[in-house]
Short mmCIF file of C-alpha atoms (C1' of nucleotides) in Angstrom, two decimals:
data_model
loop_
_atom_site.label_atom_id
_atom_site.label_comp_id
_atom_site.label_asym_id
_atom_site.label_seq_id
_atom_site.Cartn_x
_atom_site.Cartn_y
_atom_site.Cartn_z
CA MET A 227 -9.58 69.43 105.12
CA THR A 228 -8.51 68.65 108.65
CA ASP A 229 -8.14 71.96 110.23
CA ASN A 230 -5.47 71.90 112.80
CA GLU A 231 -6.23 74.74 115.02
CA GLY A 232 -3.66 76.12 117.36
CA MET A 233 -6.19 77.57 119.73
CA THR A 234 -3.51 79.68 121.29
CA MET A 235 -3.07 83.38 120.96
CA ALA A 236 -1.94 84.68 117.66
CA ARG A 237 0.24 87.30 119.25
CA THR A 238 3.95 87.06 119.61
CA PRO A 239 5.07 84.60 117.04
CA VAL A 240 7.42 82.12 118.61
CA ARG A 241 11.04 83.16 118.48
CA GLY A 242 13.21 81.01 116.39
CA PRO A 243 13.71 80.45 112.74
CA ALA A 244 11.93 77.11 112.72
CA ARG A 245 8.30 77.83 113.51
CA GLN A 246 7.07 81.16 112.25
CA LEU A 247 3.42 81.44 111.53
CA GLY A 248 2.76 83.31 108.35
CA LEU A 249 0.38 86.20 108.22
CA ARG A 250 -2.14 83.92 106.59
CA GLU A 251 -2.33 81.47 109.44
CA ARG A 252 -2.38 84.14 112.07
CA LYS A 253 -5.29 85.73 110.34
CA LYS A 254 -7.13 82.46 110.22
CA ILE A 255 -6.76 81.99 113.93
CA LYS A 256 -7.94 85.50 114.52
CA THR A 257 -10.98 84.99 112.34
CA ARG A 258 -11.83 81.81 114.12
CA MET A 259 -11.65 83.51 117.46
CA ALA A 260 -13.63 86.48 116.23
CA ILE A 261 -16.45 84.22 115.10
CA ARG A 262 -16.44 82.39 118.41
CA GLU A 263 -16.51 85.49 120.49
CA ALA A 264 -19.18 87.11 118.40
CA THR A 265 -21.25 84.00 118.88
CA TYR A 266 -20.74 83.85 122.61
CA ASP A 267 -21.62 87.48 123.03
CA LEU A 268 -24.73 87.30 120.88
CA ILE A 269 -25.95 84.21 122.66
CA LYS A 270 -25.44 85.86 126.00
CA GLU A 271 -27.44 88.82 124.78
CA GLN A 272 -30.35 87.15 123.07
CA GLY A 273 -30.12 83.39 123.49
CA TYR A 274 -29.12 80.63 121.16
CA ASP A 275 -32.10 80.30 118.87
CA ALA A 276 -32.57 83.99 118.40
CA THR A 277 -28.99 84.30 117.21
CA THR A 278 -28.66 83.76 113.49
CA VAL A 279 -25.54 82.99 111.56
CA GLU A 280 -26.05 86.18 109.67
CA GLN A 281 -25.83 88.18 112.86
CA ILE A 282 -22.75 86.28 113.90
CA ALA A 283 -21.12 86.98 110.58
CA GLU A 284 -21.97 90.63 110.81
CA ARG A 285 -20.54 91.07 114.27
CA ALA A 286 -17.44 89.08 113.46
CA GLU A 287 -17.04 91.19 110.32
CA VAL A 288 -16.97 88.31 107.91
CA SER A 289 -19.47 86.93 105.44
CA PRO A 290 -21.87 84.14 106.31
CA SER A 291 -20.04 81.90 103.88
CA THR A 292 -16.89 82.36 105.87
CA VAL A 293 -18.60 81.35 109.07
CA PHE A 294 -19.55 78.05 107.53
CA ARG A 295 -16.08 77.69 106.14
CA TYR A 296 -14.70 77.78 109.65
CA PHE A 297 -17.39 75.78 111.40
CA PRO A 298 -19.49 73.07 109.82
CA THR A 299 -22.56 73.86 111.90
CA LYS A 300 -23.80 76.57 114.19
CA GLU A 301 -23.55 74.26 117.17
CA ASP A 302 -19.91 73.64 116.44
CA ILE A 303 -19.15 77.29 116.91
CA VAL A 304 -20.13 76.93 120.52
CA LEU A 305 -18.64 73.66 121.44
CA THR A 306 -15.82 72.60 119.25
CA ASP A 307 -12.60 72.85 121.06
CA GLU A 308 -10.54 69.84 121.01
CA TYR A 309 -9.60 68.56 124.38
CA ASP A 310 -9.34 65.09 122.95
CA PRO A 311 -5.82 65.12 121.52
CA LEU A 312 -4.60 66.75 124.69
CA VAL A 313 -6.22 64.16 126.92
CA GLU A 314 -5.00 61.38 124.69
CA ASP A 315 -1.46 62.65 124.93
CA LEU A 316 -1.69 62.98 128.66
CA MET A 317 -2.96 59.45 129.00
CA ARG A 318 -0.19 58.11 126.86
CA GLY A 319 2.26 59.64 129.26
CA ARG A 320 1.03 57.62 132.22
CA PRO A 321 2.74 54.46 133.43
CA GLU A 322 1.65 51.24 131.78
CA ASP A 323 0.59 49.52 134.95
CA GLU A 324 -1.61 52.30 136.28
CA PRO A 325 -5.30 51.43 136.40
CA VAL A 326 -7.02 52.94 133.40
CA LEU A 327 -9.46 54.90 135.45
CA GLU A 328 -6.68 56.55 137.38
CA SER A 329 -5.03 57.63 134.18
CA VAL A 330 -8.32 59.08 133.04
CA ARG A 331 -8.76 60.89 136.30
CA TRP A 332 -5.33 62.33 136.11
CA ALA A 333 -5.57 63.28 132.47
CA ILE A 334 -8.87 65.08 132.85
CA ARG A 335 -7.66 66.95 135.88
CA GLU A 336 -4.48 67.96 134.14
CA ALA A 337 -6.31 68.99 130.98
CA MET A 338 -8.65 71.18 132.96
CA ALA A 339 -5.76 72.73 134.80
CA MET A 340 -3.98 73.48 131.54
CA ALA A 341 -7.07 74.93 129.98
CA PHE A 342 -7.42 77.30 132.87
CA THR A 343 -3.87 78.50 132.95
CA ASP A 344 -4.24 81.26 130.44
CA ASN A 345 -7.29 83.42 130.81
CA PRO A 346 -9.09 81.45 133.51
CA GLU A 347 -11.91 83.98 133.60
CA ARG A 348 -12.86 83.53 130.02
CA GLN A 349 -12.36 79.77 130.06
CA GLN A 350 -14.60 79.38 133.07
CA GLU A 351 -17.20 81.60 131.49
CA GLU A 352 -17.20 79.61 128.28
CA MET A 353 -17.46 76.33 130.16
CA VAL A 354 -20.47 77.64 132.01
CA LEU A 355 -22.10 78.81 128.82
CA ARG A 356 -21.51 75.47 127.19
CA ALA A 357 -23.00 73.61 130.12
CA ARG A 358 -25.99 75.90 130.18
CA LEU A 359 -26.58 75.45 126.48
CA ALA A 360 -26.16 71.72 126.81
CA VAL A 361 -28.98 71.78 129.29
CA GLU A 362 -31.24 74.22 127.53
CA VAL A 363 -30.79 73.68 123.80
CA PRO A 364 -31.48 70.17 122.52
CA GLN A 365 -29.47 70.69 119.36
CA VAL A 366 -26.41 71.65 121.33
CA ARG A 367 -26.85 68.77 123.70
CA SER A 368 -27.11 66.38 120.79
CA ARG A 369 -23.99 67.77 119.25
CA LEU A 370 -22.18 67.49 122.54
CA MET A 371 -23.17 63.87 122.81
CA GLU A 372 -21.89 63.32 119.33
CA SER A 373 -18.53 64.75 120.27
CA MET A 374 -18.54 62.61 123.37
CA SER A 375 -18.75 59.61 121.14
CA VAL A 376 -15.61 60.80 119.38
CA THR A 377 -13.90 61.13 122.71
CA GLY A 378 -15.13 57.66 123.49
CA HIS A 379 -13.31 56.29 120.50
CA MET A 380 -10.17 58.01 121.62
CA LEU A 381 -10.60 56.35 124.96
CA CYS A 382 -11.04 53.02 123.23
CA ARG A 383 -7.70 53.46 121.54
CA ALA A 384 -6.04 54.37 124.78
CA ILE A 385 -7.51 51.43 126.63
CA ALA A 386 -6.69 49.04 123.85
CA GLU A 387 -3.12 50.24 123.84
CA ARG A 388 -2.87 49.94 127.57
CA THR A 389 -4.46 46.54 128.00
CA GLY A 390 -3.44 44.86 124.80
CA ARG A 391 -7.03 44.24 123.83
CA ALA A 392 -8.52 44.95 120.46
CA GLU A 393 -9.79 48.45 119.97
CA GLN A 394 -13.00 47.04 118.57
CA ASP A 395 -13.60 44.70 121.47
CA LEU A 396 -17.18 45.03 122.66
CA GLU A 397 -16.16 45.21 126.27
CA VAL A 398 -13.67 47.97 125.62
CA ARG A 399 -16.22 49.97 123.73
CA VAL A 400 -18.92 49.44 126.28
CA TYR A 401 -16.58 50.49 129.03
CA SER A 402 -15.53 53.62 127.19
CA MET A 403 -18.97 54.76 126.22
CA ALA A 404 -20.33 54.05 129.65
CA LEU A 405 -17.67 56.30 131.05
CA MET A 406 -18.47 58.96 128.49
CA GLY A 407 -22.14 58.77 129.35
CA ALA A 408 -21.23 59.22 132.98
CA MET A 409 -19.02 62.22 132.26
CA LEU A 410 -21.59 63.90 130.08
CA GLU A 411 -24.27 63.45 132.68
CA THR A 412 -21.97 65.02 135.21
CA LEU A 413 -21.65 68.07 133.02
CA VAL A 414 -25.39 68.27 132.60
CA TYR A 415 -25.85 67.87 136.34
CA TRP A 416 -23.44 70.71 136.89
CA GLY A 417 -25.30 72.87 134.41
CA GLU A 418 -28.68 72.08 135.89
CA HIS A 419 -27.45 73.17 139.27
CA GLY A 420 -26.39 76.53 137.96
CA CYS A 421 -22.72 75.61 137.60
CA ARG A 422 -22.27 76.44 141.24
CA ASP A 423 -20.54 73.24 142.26
CA ASP A 424 -16.88 72.62 141.69
CA LEU A 425 -16.83 70.70 138.45
CA GLY A 426 -13.55 69.02 139.28
CA GLU A 427 -15.01 67.64 142.44
CA LEU A 428 -18.13 66.38 140.69
CA ILE A 429 -15.97 64.60 138.17
CA ASP A 430 -14.04 63.01 140.98
CA ARG A 431 -17.22 61.76 142.53
CA THR A 432 -18.36 60.42 139.20
CA LEU A 433 -15.14 58.53 138.72
CA ASP A 434 -15.44 57.15 142.24
CA THR A 435 -18.92 55.97 141.48
CA PHE A 436 -17.74 54.48 138.27
CA GLN A 437 -14.90 52.73 139.97
CA ASP A 438 -17.14 50.37 141.82
CA LEU A 439 -20.48 50.54 140.15
CA PRO A 440 -21.80 47.17 141.31
CA ARG A 441 -21.36 48.06 144.93
CA ARG A 442 -23.06 51.39 144.51
CA LEU A 443 -26.42 50.20 143.40
CA PRO A 444 -27.43 46.69 144.37
CA MET B 265 -51.57 49.66 105.97
CA THR B 266 -53.01 46.40 107.15
CA ASP B 267 -54.65 47.59 110.25
CA ASN B 268 -57.82 46.96 112.15
CA GLU B 269 -61.10 48.30 110.85
CA GLY B 270 -62.92 47.66 107.62
CA MET B 271 -63.57 51.06 106.19
CA THR B 272 -67.23 51.09 107.19
CA MET B 273 -69.21 54.24 106.95
CA ALA B 274 -69.72 54.34 110.69
CA ARG B 275 -72.63 56.65 110.39
CA THR B 276 -73.88 55.43 113.68
CA PRO B 277 -71.15 55.01 116.20
CA VAL B 278 -71.22 51.40 117.18
CA ARG B 279 -71.29 51.33 120.90
CA GLY B 280 -70.31 47.78 121.34
CA PRO B 281 -69.13 46.28 124.57
CA ALA B 282 -65.51 46.53 123.56
CA ARG B 283 -63.83 49.92 123.33
CA GLN B 284 -64.13 51.09 119.76
CA LEU B 285 -61.87 53.83 118.47
CA GLY B 286 -63.61 56.50 116.46
CA LEU B 287 -62.95 56.86 112.79
CA ARG B 288 -60.87 59.92 113.48
CA GLU B 289 -58.43 58.12 115.71
CA ARG B 290 -58.19 55.13 113.47
CA LYS B 291 -57.38 57.43 110.60
CA LYS B 292 -54.72 59.14 112.60
CA ILE B 293 -53.05 55.87 113.37
CA LYS B 294 -53.23 54.91 109.74
CA THR B 295 -51.72 58.17 108.61
CA ARG B 296 -48.92 57.83 111.09
CA MET B 297 -48.12 54.38 109.86
CA ALA B 298 -48.36 55.44 106.25
CA ILE B 299 -45.81 58.17 106.82
CA ARG B 300 -43.48 55.79 108.60
CA GLU B 301 -43.67 53.16 105.94
CA ALA B 302 -43.24 55.64 103.14
CA THR B 303 -40.15 56.89 104.90
CA TYR B 304 -38.69 53.46 105.46
CA ASP B 305 -39.25 52.49 101.87
CA LEU B 306 -37.79 55.66 100.43
CA ILE B 307 -34.75 55.45 102.65
CA LYS B 308 -34.19 51.88 101.60
CA GLU B 309 -34.40 52.96 97.99
CA GLN B 310 -32.28 56.07 97.99
CA GLY B 311 -30.78 56.65 101.40
CA TYR B 312 -31.59 59.00 104.20
CA ASP B 313 -30.24 62.30 102.97
CA ALA B 314 -31.58 61.91 99.48
CA THR B 315 -35.05 61.40 100.85
CA THR B 316 -36.91 64.66 101.31
CA VAL B 317 -39.96 65.27 103.38
CA GLU B 318 -41.76 66.29 100.24
CA GLN B 319 -41.17 62.86 98.75
CA ILE B 320 -42.31 61.22 101.93
CA ALA B 321 -45.48 63.27 101.94
CA GLU B 322 -46.15 62.44 98.34
CA ARG B 323 -45.76 58.73 98.81
CA ALA B 324 -47.79 58.71 102.00
CA GLU B 325 -50.44 60.71 100.18
CA VAL B 326 -50.53 63.56 102.63
CA SER B 327 -49.25 67.10 102.51
CA PRO B 328 -45.83 68.05 103.87
CA SER B 329 -47.53 70.05 106.58
CA THR B 330 -49.22 66.92 107.78
CA VAL B 331 -45.93 65.08 108.01
CA PHE B 332 -44.64 67.70 110.39
CA ARG B 333 -47.86 67.62 112.28
CA TYR B 334 -47.26 63.97 113.03
CA PHE B 335 -43.52 64.05 113.58
CA PRO B 336 -41.56 67.00 114.90
CA THR B 337 -38.49 66.22 112.82
CA LYS B 338 -37.48 64.00 109.98
CA GLU B 339 -35.31 61.91 112.27
CA ASP B 340 -38.24 61.25 114.52
CA ILE B 341 -40.08 59.53 111.72
CA VAL B 342 -37.42 56.89 111.73
CA LEU B 343 -36.77 56.36 115.35
CA THR B 344 -39.63 57.41 117.53
CA ASP B 345 -41.38 54.51 118.97
CA GLU B 346 -41.67 54.48 122.61
CA TYR B 347 -40.25 51.49 124.31
CA ASP B 348 -39.73 53.56 127.43
CA PRO B 349 -43.15 53.39 129.04
CA LEU B 350 -43.21 49.70 128.37
CA VAL B 351 -39.82 49.08 129.93
CA GLU B 352 -40.71 51.30 132.85
CA ASP B 353 -43.85 49.31 133.49
CA LEU B 354 -42.01 46.05 133.22
CA MET B 355 -39.41 47.21 135.71
CA ARG B 356 -42.03 48.31 138.14
CA GLY B 357 -43.40 44.82 138.09
CA ARG B 358 -40.19 43.26 139.39
CA PRO B 359 -39.66 42.34 143.03
CA GLU B 360 -38.30 45.09 145.23
CA ASP B 361 -35.24 43.20 146.34
CA GLU B 362 -34.02 42.19 142.90
CA PRO B 363 -30.75 43.83 141.88
CA VAL B 364 -31.48 46.74 139.60
CA LEU B 365 -29.40 45.43 136.79
CA GLU B 366 -31.29 42.17 136.78
CA SER B 367 -34.56 44.01 136.50
CA VAL B 368 -33.15 45.95 133.59
CA ARG B 369 -31.96 42.81 131.94
CA TRP B 370 -35.32 41.19 132.34
CA ALA B 371 -37.29 44.24 131.24
CA ILE B 372 -35.28 44.72 128.08
CA ARG B 373 -35.51 41.10 127.18
CA GLU B 374 -39.23 41.09 127.75
CA ALA B 375 -39.76 44.30 125.82
CA MET B 376 -37.87 42.92 122.87
CA ALA B 377 -39.87 39.73 123.00
CA MET B 378 -43.12 41.64 123.08
CA ALA B 379 -42.07 43.89 120.24
CA PHE B 380 -41.35 40.88 118.12
CA THR B 381 -44.55 39.04 118.80
CA ASP B 382 -46.61 40.65 116.11
CA ASN B 383 -44.98 40.98 112.76
CA PRO B 384 -41.48 39.87 113.72
CA GLU B 385 -40.28 40.27 110.14
CA ARG B 386 -41.09 43.90 109.91
CA GLN B 387 -39.91 44.64 113.44
CA GLN B 388 -36.57 43.05 112.81
CA GLU B 389 -36.23 44.88 109.56
CA GLU B 390 -36.96 48.22 111.15
CA MET B 391 -34.54 47.58 113.97
CA VAL B 392 -31.84 46.82 111.45
CA LEU B 393 -32.60 49.95 109.50
CA ARG B 394 -32.49 52.04 112.63
CA ALA B 395 -29.16 50.58 113.66
CA ARG B 396 -27.75 51.14 110.21
CA LEU B 397 -28.92 54.72 110.16
CA ALA B 398 -27.56 55.27 113.65
CA VAL B 399 -24.19 54.23 112.34
CA GLU B 400 -24.28 56.04 109.04
CA VAL B 401 -26.22 59.24 109.57
CA PRO B 402 -24.89 61.58 112.24
CA GLN B 403 -28.20 63.38 112.61
CA VAL B 404 -30.01 60.18 113.34
CA ARG B 405 -27.34 59.06 115.76
CA SER B 406 -27.60 62.35 117.60
CA ARG B 407 -31.31 62.06 117.82
CA LEU B 408 -31.01 58.53 119.07
CA MET B 409 -28.63 59.65 121.77
CA GLU B 410 -31.07 62.31 122.74
CA SER B 411 -33.79 59.75 123.14
CA MET B 412 -31.42 57.58 125.12
CA SER B 413 -31.10 60.41 127.55
CA VAL B 414 -34.85 60.38 127.97
CA THR B 415 -34.69 56.68 128.65
CA GLY B 416 -31.94 57.43 131.12
CA HIS B 417 -34.25 59.65 133.09
CA MET B 418 -36.82 56.97 133.15
CA LEU B 419 -34.20 54.65 134.52
CA CYS B 420 -33.32 57.23 137.15
CA ARG B 421 -36.91 57.23 138.32
CA ALA B 422 -37.02 53.49 138.46
CA ILE B 423 -33.78 53.25 140.40
CA ALA B 424 -34.77 56.00 142.77
CA GLU B 425 -38.04 54.24 143.45
CA ARG B 426 -36.32 50.97 144.00
CA THR B 427 -33.50 52.13 146.21
CA GLY B 428 -35.15 54.97 148.02
CA ARG B 429 -32.58 57.42 146.78
CA ALA B 430 -33.35 60.80 145.33
CA GLU B 431 -34.04 60.81 141.63
CA GLN B 432 -31.65 63.72 141.25
CA ASP B 433 -28.84 62.03 143.10
CA LEU B 434 -25.62 62.36 141.15
CA GLU B 435 -24.74 58.74 141.63
CA VAL B 436 -28.09 57.57 140.39
CA ARG B 437 -27.86 59.73 137.34
CA VAL B 438 -24.32 58.73 136.59
CA TYR B 439 -25.23 55.10 136.92
CA SER B 440 -28.20 55.46 134.61
CA MET B 441 -26.46 57.38 131.92
CA ALA B 442 -23.46 55.13 132.02
CA LEU B 443 -25.77 52.23 131.39
CA MET B 444 -27.46 54.08 128.57
CA GLY B 445 -24.11 54.87 127.00
CA ALA B 446 -23.27 51.21 127.19
CA MET B 447 -26.54 50.15 125.61
CA LEU B 448 -26.29 52.65 122.82
CA GLU B 449 -22.78 51.57 122.00
CA THR B 450 -23.97 48.03 121.87
CA LEU B 451 -26.52 48.99 119.28
CA VAL B 452 -23.90 50.82 117.25
CA TYR B 453 -21.59 47.84 117.52
CA TRP B 454 -24.33 45.63 116.24
CA GLY B 455 -24.97 47.98 113.35
CA GLU B 456 -21.31 48.26 112.48
CA HIS B 457 -21.08 44.52 112.26
CA GLY B 458 -23.89 44.34 109.78
CA CYS B 459 -26.55 43.41 112.34
CA ARG B 460 -25.45 39.82 111.99
CA ASP B 461 -25.00 39.08 115.66
CA ASP B 462 -27.86 38.26 117.95
CA LEU B 463 -28.69 41.58 119.52
CA GLY B 464 -30.14 39.98 122.62
CA GLU B 465 -26.90 38.17 123.24
CA LEU B 466 -24.84 41.31 122.75
CA ILE B 467 -27.01 43.10 125.25
CA ASP B 468 -26.50 40.29 127.69
CA ARG B 469 -22.77 40.56 127.29
CA THR B 470 -22.94 44.28 127.79
CA LEU B 471 -24.90 43.90 130.98
CA ASP B 472 -22.42 41.31 132.17
CA THR B 473 -19.61 43.70 131.49
CA PHE B 474 -21.46 46.43 133.24
CA GLN B 475 -22.11 44.24 136.21
CA ASP B 476 -18.54 44.16 137.28
CA LEU B 477 -16.84 46.92 135.43
CA PRO B 478 -13.89 47.35 137.79
CA ARG B 479 -12.83 43.76 137.39
CA ARG B 480 -13.09 43.95 133.62
CA LEU B 481 -10.54 46.62 133.00
CA PRO B 482 -7.91 47.19 135.65
"C1'" DC C 106 8.11 97.36 92.45
"C1'" DC C 107 5.90 94.17 89.36
"C1'" DT C 108 4.24 89.39 88.13
"C1'" DC C 109 2.51 84.95 88.76
"C1'" DT C 110 0.45 81.39 91.67
"C1'" DT C 111 -2.17 79.87 95.51
"C1'" DT C 112 -5.20 80.67 99.21
"C1'" DT C 113 -8.97 82.99 101.20
"C1'" DT C 114 -12.99 85.53 100.84
"C1'" DG C 115 -17.63 87.47 99.54
"C1'" DA C 116 -21.72 87.55 96.83
"C1'" DG C 117 -25.43 85.21 95.40
"C1'" DA C 118 -28.28 81.48 94.02
"C1'" DG C 119 -30.41 77.33 95.65
"C1'" DC C 120 -32.03 73.45 98.56
"C1'" DT C 121 -34.45 71.70 102.44
"C1'" DA C 122 -36.05 71.23 107.12
"C1'" DC C 123 -39.27 73.40 109.75
"C1'" DT C 124 -42.96 77.07 111.33
"C1'" DC C 125 -47.19 79.68 111.00
"C1'" DT C 126 -51.48 81.15 109.27
"C1'" DC C 127 -55.84 80.60 107.28
"C1'" DA C 128 -59.36 78.68 104.59
"C1'" DT C 129 -61.39 74.15 103.58
"C1'" DT C 130 -62.65 69.60 104.44
"C1'" DT C 131 -63.84 65.79 107.51
"C1'" DC C 132 -65.68 63.79 111.51
"C1'" DA C 133 -68.65 63.93 115.84
"C1'" DT C 134 -72.95 64.93 118.03
"C1'" DG C 135 -77.50 66.59 119.38
"C1'" DC D 146 -79.35 67.86 109.19
"C1'" DA D 147 -77.13 71.45 111.60
"C1'" DT D 148 -73.63 72.90 114.40
"C1'" DG D 149 -69.08 72.76 116.51
"C1'" DA D 150 -64.57 70.66 116.71
"C1'" DA D 151 -60.73 68.59 114.73
"C1'" DA D 152 -57.70 67.43 110.87
"C1'" DT D 153 -55.85 68.82 106.55
"C1'" DG D 154 -53.77 71.39 102.67
"C1'" DA D 155 -51.92 75.35 100.50
"C1'" DG D 156 -48.79 78.85 100.71
"C1'" DA D 157 -45.65 82.08 102.49
"C1'" DG D 158 -41.66 82.71 105.29
"C1'" DT D 159 -37.30 81.72 108.07
"C1'" DA D 160 -32.83 79.90 108.71
"C1'" DG D 161 -29.22 76.53 108.35
"C1'" DC D 162 -26.29 74.90 105.05
"C1'" DT D 163 -24.07 73.94 100.21
"C1'" DC D 164 -22.05 75.23 95.94
"C1'" DT D 165 -20.12 78.06 92.45
"C1'" DC D 166 -17.48 81.69 90.70
"C1'" DA D 167 -15.07 85.78 90.52
"C1'" DA D 168 -12.54 89.25 93.26
"C1'" DA D 169 -9.15 90.15 96.80
"C1'" DA D 170 -5.18 89.02 99.68
"C1'" DA D 171 -0.89 86.68 100.65
"C1'" DG D 172 3.26 84.30 99.36
"C1'" DA D 173 7.33 83.53 96.16
"C1'" DG D 174 10.42 85.12 92.70
"C1'" DG D 175 12.47 88.20 89.34
#
DNA sequence: CCTCTTTTTGAGAGCTACTCTCATTTCATG
DNA sequence: CATGAAATGAGAGTAGCTCTCAAAAAGAGG
């Protein structure tokens, strides 16, 4: 049951005979979004812990069972939204001889830009909420770390492909997860400082730091 | 279960020259260990998920309430045992001008050595179990990551102290968490490979990799 | 429009981690 | 031994999550 979410608006089915979403799939997307938005709103109103799945279901006008059918855990409602495939694709599009870190830098920047193209308001707001929850709610932070590890594996694949090394090489994995740890901490840092800084700039600084770690801290 | 003390009545508190723990505290330590061992054994028998807190309580001969009084969550029973203060102390003992990474390397090595001094069998066994669970059980892995983040903060303090930087400096934090990500991945790697490799050697390799990251992966 | 199949949903029962409260037991001490 | 403090157990309660099964909705075809 790999759910392939489109994450785009359900309105205006694409013209053309080839790809027409049926009513069923459009409804699924709508339900998914309804659950998400209900969750975001409730959390903003009363906080994460005080928000029960039952309440979420009620506001989204579905049954609790359905909520769990769409999201495996409560935390996932907040923070599942797959950047990974996007970033992976973007990285694959970079020239072979580019330093890995530069590809990463470019891919992240591009992914963020794309995410913000439609409905930048809402996207920004959700990012802030996620960062805040990552700071405040241990469960969410844990879950976020877990998803970072998935991203890390993606990065392993990309690096392996690029450098010709094995995907399971210890060095490759260490490199990837170190980078993920760095990125996650950047997000937490951003959240702890009230999300006032420019996240893109922080990420740039992090990548700079990462680029020559040994020189940074003797 | 084989701990200090001989089950005396201790009617009169023996005020010997050496510091003697009261019966209460000795009992607490015993209970804590009993819960841990019951958990380890049950997990070995039937796996993590199949082991309920009720079973653990029963085997440890305490009530379920007591289990939760000693450990905040089920995961904590498996993987709480604070290396952090030890490592922090060890790091503080290193010369000021030593490169941070070398202090880390030394502290970890020393901490491992100390952990293995008494009852190396059992220690090794528990380490293996933890690594295996970190690989197999998402909840445990999450919790482990969470605790790594705590260790990361400790590392931040140590680095800040050593280098005179602010503890909240983005670079310091990025450095620390990158290192933690690397260490955690090393543990996972070890676990995935059946804990057959020498963990100390893997850690050494990881630290080597970390030492000159930019040269490792162009 | 009606029928048949497949997918999606809701209702409800059930499990378990975890919390809280309160009475009881166990230790410490004068 | 008496008194106070701490640890425990019993039990009730909450919420996340799973599973099952039957009803409802959507698609395809006549």
